[in-house]
PDB file of C-alpha atoms in Angstrom:
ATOM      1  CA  UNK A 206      50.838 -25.825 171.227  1.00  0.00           C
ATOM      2  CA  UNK A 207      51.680 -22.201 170.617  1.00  0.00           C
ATOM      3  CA  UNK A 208      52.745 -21.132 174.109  1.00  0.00           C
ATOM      4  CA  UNK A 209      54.615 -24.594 174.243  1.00  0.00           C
ATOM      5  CA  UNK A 210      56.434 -23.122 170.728  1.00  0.00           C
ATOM      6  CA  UNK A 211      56.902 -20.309 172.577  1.00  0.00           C
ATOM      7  CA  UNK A 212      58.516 -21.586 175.685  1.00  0.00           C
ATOM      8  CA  UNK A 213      61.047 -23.435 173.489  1.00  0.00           C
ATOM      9  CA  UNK A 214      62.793 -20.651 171.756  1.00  0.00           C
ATOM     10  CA  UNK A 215      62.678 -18.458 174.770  1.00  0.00           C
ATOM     11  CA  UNK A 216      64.512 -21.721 177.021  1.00  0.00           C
ATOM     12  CA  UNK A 217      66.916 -22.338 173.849  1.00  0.00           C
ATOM     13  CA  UNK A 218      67.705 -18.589 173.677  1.00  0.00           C
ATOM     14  CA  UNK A 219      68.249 -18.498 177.292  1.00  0.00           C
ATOM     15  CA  UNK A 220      69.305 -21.670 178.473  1.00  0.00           C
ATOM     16  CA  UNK A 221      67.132 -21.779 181.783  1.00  0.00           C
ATOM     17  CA  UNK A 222      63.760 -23.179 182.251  1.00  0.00           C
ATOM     18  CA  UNK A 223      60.747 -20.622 182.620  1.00  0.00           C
ATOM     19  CA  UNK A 224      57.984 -21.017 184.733  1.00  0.00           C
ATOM     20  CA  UNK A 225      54.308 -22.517 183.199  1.00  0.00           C
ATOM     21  CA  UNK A 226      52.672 -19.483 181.272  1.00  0.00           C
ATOM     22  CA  UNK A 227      49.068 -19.328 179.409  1.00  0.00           C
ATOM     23  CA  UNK A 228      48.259 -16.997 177.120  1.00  0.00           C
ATOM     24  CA  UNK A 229      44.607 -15.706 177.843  1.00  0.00           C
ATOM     25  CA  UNK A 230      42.997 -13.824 174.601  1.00  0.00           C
ATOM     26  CA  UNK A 231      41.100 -10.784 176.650  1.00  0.00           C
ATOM     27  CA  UNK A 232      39.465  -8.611 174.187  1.00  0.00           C
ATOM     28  CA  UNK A 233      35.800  -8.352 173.221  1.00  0.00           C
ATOM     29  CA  UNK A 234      36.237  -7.892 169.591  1.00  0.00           C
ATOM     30  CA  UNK A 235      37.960  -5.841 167.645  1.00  0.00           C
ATOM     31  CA  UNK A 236      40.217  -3.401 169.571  1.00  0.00           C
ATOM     32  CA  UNK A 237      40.290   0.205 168.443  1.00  0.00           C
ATOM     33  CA  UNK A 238      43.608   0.051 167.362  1.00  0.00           C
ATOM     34  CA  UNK A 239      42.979  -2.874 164.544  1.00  0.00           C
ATOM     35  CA  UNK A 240      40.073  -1.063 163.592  1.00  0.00           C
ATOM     36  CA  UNK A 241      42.331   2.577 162.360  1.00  0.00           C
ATOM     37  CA  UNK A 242      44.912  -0.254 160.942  1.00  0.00           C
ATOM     38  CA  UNK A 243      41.843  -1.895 158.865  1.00  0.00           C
ATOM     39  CA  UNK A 244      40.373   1.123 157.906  1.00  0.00           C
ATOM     40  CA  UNK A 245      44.187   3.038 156.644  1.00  0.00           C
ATOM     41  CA  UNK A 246      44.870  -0.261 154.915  1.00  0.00           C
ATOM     42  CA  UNK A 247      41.213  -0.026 153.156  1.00  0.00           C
ATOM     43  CA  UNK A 248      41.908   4.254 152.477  1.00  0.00           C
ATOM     44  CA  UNK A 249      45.673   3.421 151.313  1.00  0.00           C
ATOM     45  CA  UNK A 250      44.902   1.587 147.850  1.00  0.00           C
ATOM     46  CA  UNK A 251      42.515   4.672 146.569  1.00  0.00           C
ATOM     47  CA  UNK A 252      45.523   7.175 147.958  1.00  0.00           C
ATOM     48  CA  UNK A 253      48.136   4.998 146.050  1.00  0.00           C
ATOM     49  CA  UNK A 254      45.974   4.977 142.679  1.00  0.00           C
ATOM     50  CA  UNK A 255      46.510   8.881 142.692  1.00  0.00           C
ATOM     51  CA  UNK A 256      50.071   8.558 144.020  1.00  0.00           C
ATOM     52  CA  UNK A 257      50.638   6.184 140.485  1.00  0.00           C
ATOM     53  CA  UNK A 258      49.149   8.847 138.337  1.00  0.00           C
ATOM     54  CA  UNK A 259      51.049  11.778 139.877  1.00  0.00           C
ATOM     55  CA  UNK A 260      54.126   9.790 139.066  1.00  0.00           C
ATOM     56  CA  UNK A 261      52.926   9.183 135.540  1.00  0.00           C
ATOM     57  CA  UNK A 262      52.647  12.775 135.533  1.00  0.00           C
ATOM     58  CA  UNK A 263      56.330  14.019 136.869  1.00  0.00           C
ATOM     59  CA  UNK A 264      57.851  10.785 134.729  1.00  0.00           C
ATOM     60  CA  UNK A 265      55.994  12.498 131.902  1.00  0.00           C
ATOM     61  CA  UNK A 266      57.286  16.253 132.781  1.00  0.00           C
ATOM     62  CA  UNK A 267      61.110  14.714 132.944  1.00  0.00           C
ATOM     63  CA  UNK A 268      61.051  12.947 130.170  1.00  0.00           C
ATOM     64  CA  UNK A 269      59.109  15.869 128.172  1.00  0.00           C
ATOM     65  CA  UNK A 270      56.496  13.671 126.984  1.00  0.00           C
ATOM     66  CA  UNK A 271      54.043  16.389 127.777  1.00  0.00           C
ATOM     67  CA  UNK A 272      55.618  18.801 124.622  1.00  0.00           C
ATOM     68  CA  UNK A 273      53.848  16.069 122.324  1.00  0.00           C
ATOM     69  CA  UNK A 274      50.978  16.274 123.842  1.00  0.00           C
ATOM     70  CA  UNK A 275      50.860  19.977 122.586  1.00  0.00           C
ATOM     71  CA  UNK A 276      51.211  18.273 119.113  1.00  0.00           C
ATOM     72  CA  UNK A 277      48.341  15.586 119.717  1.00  0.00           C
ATOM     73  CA  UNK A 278      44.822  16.091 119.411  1.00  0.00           C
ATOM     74  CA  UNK A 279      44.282  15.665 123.134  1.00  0.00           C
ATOM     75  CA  UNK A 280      42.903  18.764 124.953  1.00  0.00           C
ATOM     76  CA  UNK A 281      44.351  19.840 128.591  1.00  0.00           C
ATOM     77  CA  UNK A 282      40.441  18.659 130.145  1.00  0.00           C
ATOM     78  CA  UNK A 283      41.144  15.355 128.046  1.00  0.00           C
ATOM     79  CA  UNK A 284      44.567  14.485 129.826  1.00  0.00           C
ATOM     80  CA  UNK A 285      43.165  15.684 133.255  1.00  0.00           C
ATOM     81  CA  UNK A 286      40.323  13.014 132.748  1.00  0.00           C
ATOM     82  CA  UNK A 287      42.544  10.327 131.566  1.00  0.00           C
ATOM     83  CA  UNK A 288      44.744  10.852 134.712  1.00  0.00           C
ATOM     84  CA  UNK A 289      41.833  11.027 137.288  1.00  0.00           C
ATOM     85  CA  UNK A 290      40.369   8.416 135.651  1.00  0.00           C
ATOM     86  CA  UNK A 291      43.738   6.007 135.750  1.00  0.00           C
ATOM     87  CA  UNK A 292      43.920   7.142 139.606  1.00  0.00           C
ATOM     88  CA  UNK A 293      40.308   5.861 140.078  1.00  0.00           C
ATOM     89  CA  UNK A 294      40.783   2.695 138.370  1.00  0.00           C
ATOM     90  CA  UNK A 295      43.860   1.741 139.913  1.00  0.00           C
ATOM     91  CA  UNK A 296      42.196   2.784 143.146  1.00  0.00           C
ATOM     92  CA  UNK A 297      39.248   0.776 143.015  1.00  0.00           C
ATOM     93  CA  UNK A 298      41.141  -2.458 141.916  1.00  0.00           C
ATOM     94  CA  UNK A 299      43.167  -2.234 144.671  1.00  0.00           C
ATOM     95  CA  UNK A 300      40.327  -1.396 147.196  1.00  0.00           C
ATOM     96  CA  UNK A 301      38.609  -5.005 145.834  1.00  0.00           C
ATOM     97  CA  UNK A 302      41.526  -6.843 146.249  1.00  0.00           C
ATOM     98  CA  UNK A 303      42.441  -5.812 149.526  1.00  0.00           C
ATOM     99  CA  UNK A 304      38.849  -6.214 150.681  1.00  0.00           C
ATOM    100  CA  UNK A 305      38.737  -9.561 149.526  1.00  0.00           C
ATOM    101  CA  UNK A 306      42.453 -10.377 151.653  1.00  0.00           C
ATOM    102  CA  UNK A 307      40.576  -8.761 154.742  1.00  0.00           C
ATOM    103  CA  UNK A 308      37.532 -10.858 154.629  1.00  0.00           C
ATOM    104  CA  UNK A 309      35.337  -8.087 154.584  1.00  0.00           C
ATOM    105  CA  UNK A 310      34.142  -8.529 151.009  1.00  0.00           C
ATOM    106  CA  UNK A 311      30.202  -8.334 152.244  1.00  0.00           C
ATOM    107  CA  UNK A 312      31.067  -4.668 153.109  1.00  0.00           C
ATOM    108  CA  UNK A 313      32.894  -4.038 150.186  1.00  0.00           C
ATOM    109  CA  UNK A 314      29.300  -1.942 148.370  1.00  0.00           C
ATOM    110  CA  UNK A 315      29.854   0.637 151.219  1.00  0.00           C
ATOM    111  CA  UNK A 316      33.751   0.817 150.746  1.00  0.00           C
ATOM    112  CA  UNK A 317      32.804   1.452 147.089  1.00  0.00           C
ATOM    113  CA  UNK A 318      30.805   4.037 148.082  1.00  0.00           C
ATOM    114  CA  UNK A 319      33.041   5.444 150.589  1.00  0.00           C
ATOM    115  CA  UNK A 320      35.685   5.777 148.212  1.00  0.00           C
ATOM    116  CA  UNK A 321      33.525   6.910 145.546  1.00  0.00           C
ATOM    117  CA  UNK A 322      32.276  10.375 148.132  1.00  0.00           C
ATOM    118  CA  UNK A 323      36.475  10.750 148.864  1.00  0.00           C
ATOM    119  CA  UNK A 324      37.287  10.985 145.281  1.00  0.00           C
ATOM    120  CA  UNK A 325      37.930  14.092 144.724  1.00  0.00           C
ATOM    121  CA  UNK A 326      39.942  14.182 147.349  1.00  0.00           C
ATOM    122  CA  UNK A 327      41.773  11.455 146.038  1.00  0.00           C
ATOM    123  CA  UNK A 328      42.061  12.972 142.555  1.00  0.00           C
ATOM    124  CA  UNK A 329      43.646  15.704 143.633  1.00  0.00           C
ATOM    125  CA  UNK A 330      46.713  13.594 144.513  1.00  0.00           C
ATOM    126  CA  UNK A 331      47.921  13.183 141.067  1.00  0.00           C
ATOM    127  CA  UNK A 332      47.431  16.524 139.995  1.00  0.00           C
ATOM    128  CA  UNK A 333      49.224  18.061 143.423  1.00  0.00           C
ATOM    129  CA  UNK A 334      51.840  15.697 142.643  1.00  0.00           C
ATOM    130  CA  UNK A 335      52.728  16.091 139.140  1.00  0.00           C
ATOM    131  CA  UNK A 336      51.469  20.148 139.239  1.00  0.00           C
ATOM    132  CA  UNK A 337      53.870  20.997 142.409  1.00  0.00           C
ATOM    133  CA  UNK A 338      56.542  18.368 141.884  1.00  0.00           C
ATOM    134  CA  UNK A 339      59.134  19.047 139.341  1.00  0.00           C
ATOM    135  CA  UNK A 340      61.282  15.603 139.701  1.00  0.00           C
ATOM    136  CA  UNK A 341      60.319  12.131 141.094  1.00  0.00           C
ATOM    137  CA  UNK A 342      62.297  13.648 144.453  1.00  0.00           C
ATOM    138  CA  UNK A 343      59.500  16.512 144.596  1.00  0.00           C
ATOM    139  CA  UNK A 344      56.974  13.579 143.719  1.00  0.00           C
ATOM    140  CA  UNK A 345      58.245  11.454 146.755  1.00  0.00           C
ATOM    141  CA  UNK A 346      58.346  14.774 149.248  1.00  0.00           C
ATOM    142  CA  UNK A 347      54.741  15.708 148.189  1.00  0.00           C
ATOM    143  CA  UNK A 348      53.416  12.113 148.781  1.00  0.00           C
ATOM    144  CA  UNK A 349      54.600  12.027 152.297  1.00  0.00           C
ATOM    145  CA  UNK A 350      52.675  15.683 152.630  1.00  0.00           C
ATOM    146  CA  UNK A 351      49.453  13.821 151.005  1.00  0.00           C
ATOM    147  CA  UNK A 352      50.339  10.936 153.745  1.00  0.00           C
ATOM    148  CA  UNK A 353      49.956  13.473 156.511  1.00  0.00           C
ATOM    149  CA  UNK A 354      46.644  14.563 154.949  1.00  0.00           C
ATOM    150  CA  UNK A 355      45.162  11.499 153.869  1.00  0.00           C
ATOM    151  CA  UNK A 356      45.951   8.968 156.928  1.00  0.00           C
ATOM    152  CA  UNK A 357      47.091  10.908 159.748  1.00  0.00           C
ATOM    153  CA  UNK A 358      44.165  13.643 159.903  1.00  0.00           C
ATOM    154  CA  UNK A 359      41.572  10.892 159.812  1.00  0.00           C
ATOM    155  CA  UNK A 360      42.507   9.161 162.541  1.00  0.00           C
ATOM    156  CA  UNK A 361      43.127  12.553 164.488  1.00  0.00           C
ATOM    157  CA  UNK A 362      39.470  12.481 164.324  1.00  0.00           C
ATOM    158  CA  UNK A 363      38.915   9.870 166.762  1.00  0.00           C
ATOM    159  CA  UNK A 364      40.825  11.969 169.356  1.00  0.00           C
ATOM    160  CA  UNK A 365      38.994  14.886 168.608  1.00  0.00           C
ATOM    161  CA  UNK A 366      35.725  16.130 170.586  1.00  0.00           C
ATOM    162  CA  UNK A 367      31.951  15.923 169.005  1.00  0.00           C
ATOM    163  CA  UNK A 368      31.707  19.217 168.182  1.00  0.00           C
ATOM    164  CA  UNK A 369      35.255  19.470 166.130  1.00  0.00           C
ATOM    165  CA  UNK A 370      34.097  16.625 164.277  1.00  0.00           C
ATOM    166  CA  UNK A 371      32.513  18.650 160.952  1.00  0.00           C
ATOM    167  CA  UNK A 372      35.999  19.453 160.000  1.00  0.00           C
ATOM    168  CA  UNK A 373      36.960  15.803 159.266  1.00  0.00           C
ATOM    169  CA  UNK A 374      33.841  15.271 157.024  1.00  0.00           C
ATOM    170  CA  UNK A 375      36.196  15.714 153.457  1.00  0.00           C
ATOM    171  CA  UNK A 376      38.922  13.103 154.906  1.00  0.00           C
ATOM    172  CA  UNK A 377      37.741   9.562 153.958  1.00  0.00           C
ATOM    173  CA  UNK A 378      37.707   7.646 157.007  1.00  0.00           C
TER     174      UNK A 378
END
């Protein structure tokens, strides 16, 4: 039915009539490929609960928020909490639901506690962002440095020989 789908558009697009074709499903399981896809798509939602607290951060630096926090009875360790804790929240929700749109909810105890070994890792996100950038263009150039570090590296790893492996341990793949 699906190669027959197929063969239509192609013969409609080119007006000529192909030869019979049968698509023939060859792999033994999951390739390698759709295994680094599954397991950035898993990492991403922790990375983007510290990307939406960094912005919080700069949004809160350009609008000058952060003078009335000088004011309020909130100490610097206070707001650093409430951030890290907003990136881990955010994080985790979207680690569940993304679990649950994979199928892979059975494994999603060890994700938790995957993420839960990467998080300081992951809370340093908001605080590089919104420490180093000083407008939401800085914010967007840092997160595409954090990109590099947090999804790139990690699947470097899988290229890289047995003995070079120690130096991937932080990264959370």
């Amino acid at each position: 039915a699906y190669e027959q789908r197929i063969r239509n558009v192609i013969e409609g697009a080119v007006k000529t009539t192909l030869p019979e074709f049968h698509m023939v499903n060859v792999s033994t399981g999951r390739d390698f490929l759709t295994q680094v896809i599954t397991a950035v798509l898993l990492t991403a939602p922790v990375v983007i609960g510290g990307v939406v607290s960094g912005f919080n951060i700069v949004t809160e630096k350009e609008e000058q928020v952060s003078l009335a926090y000088r004011a309020a009875p909130l100490t610097s360790g206070g707001y650093l909490t409430a951030r890290y804790l907003l990136s881990v929240v955010a994080g985790t929700i979207n680690l569940v639901c993304i679990a649950f749109i994979f199928g892979v909810a059975a494994k999603l105890p060890m994700l938790l506690l995957t993420s839960l070994f990467a998080l300081p890792l992951f809370a340093s996100s908001p605080l590089l962002i919104g420490g180093i950038a000083g407008d939401k263009m800085g914010a967007i150039s840092m997160i595409k440095v954090l990109m590099l570090i947090f999804l790139v590296l990690p699947i470097a790893a899988a290229f890289t020989p047995e003995r070079y492996q120690v130096f991937y341990y932080p990264f959370p793949m």
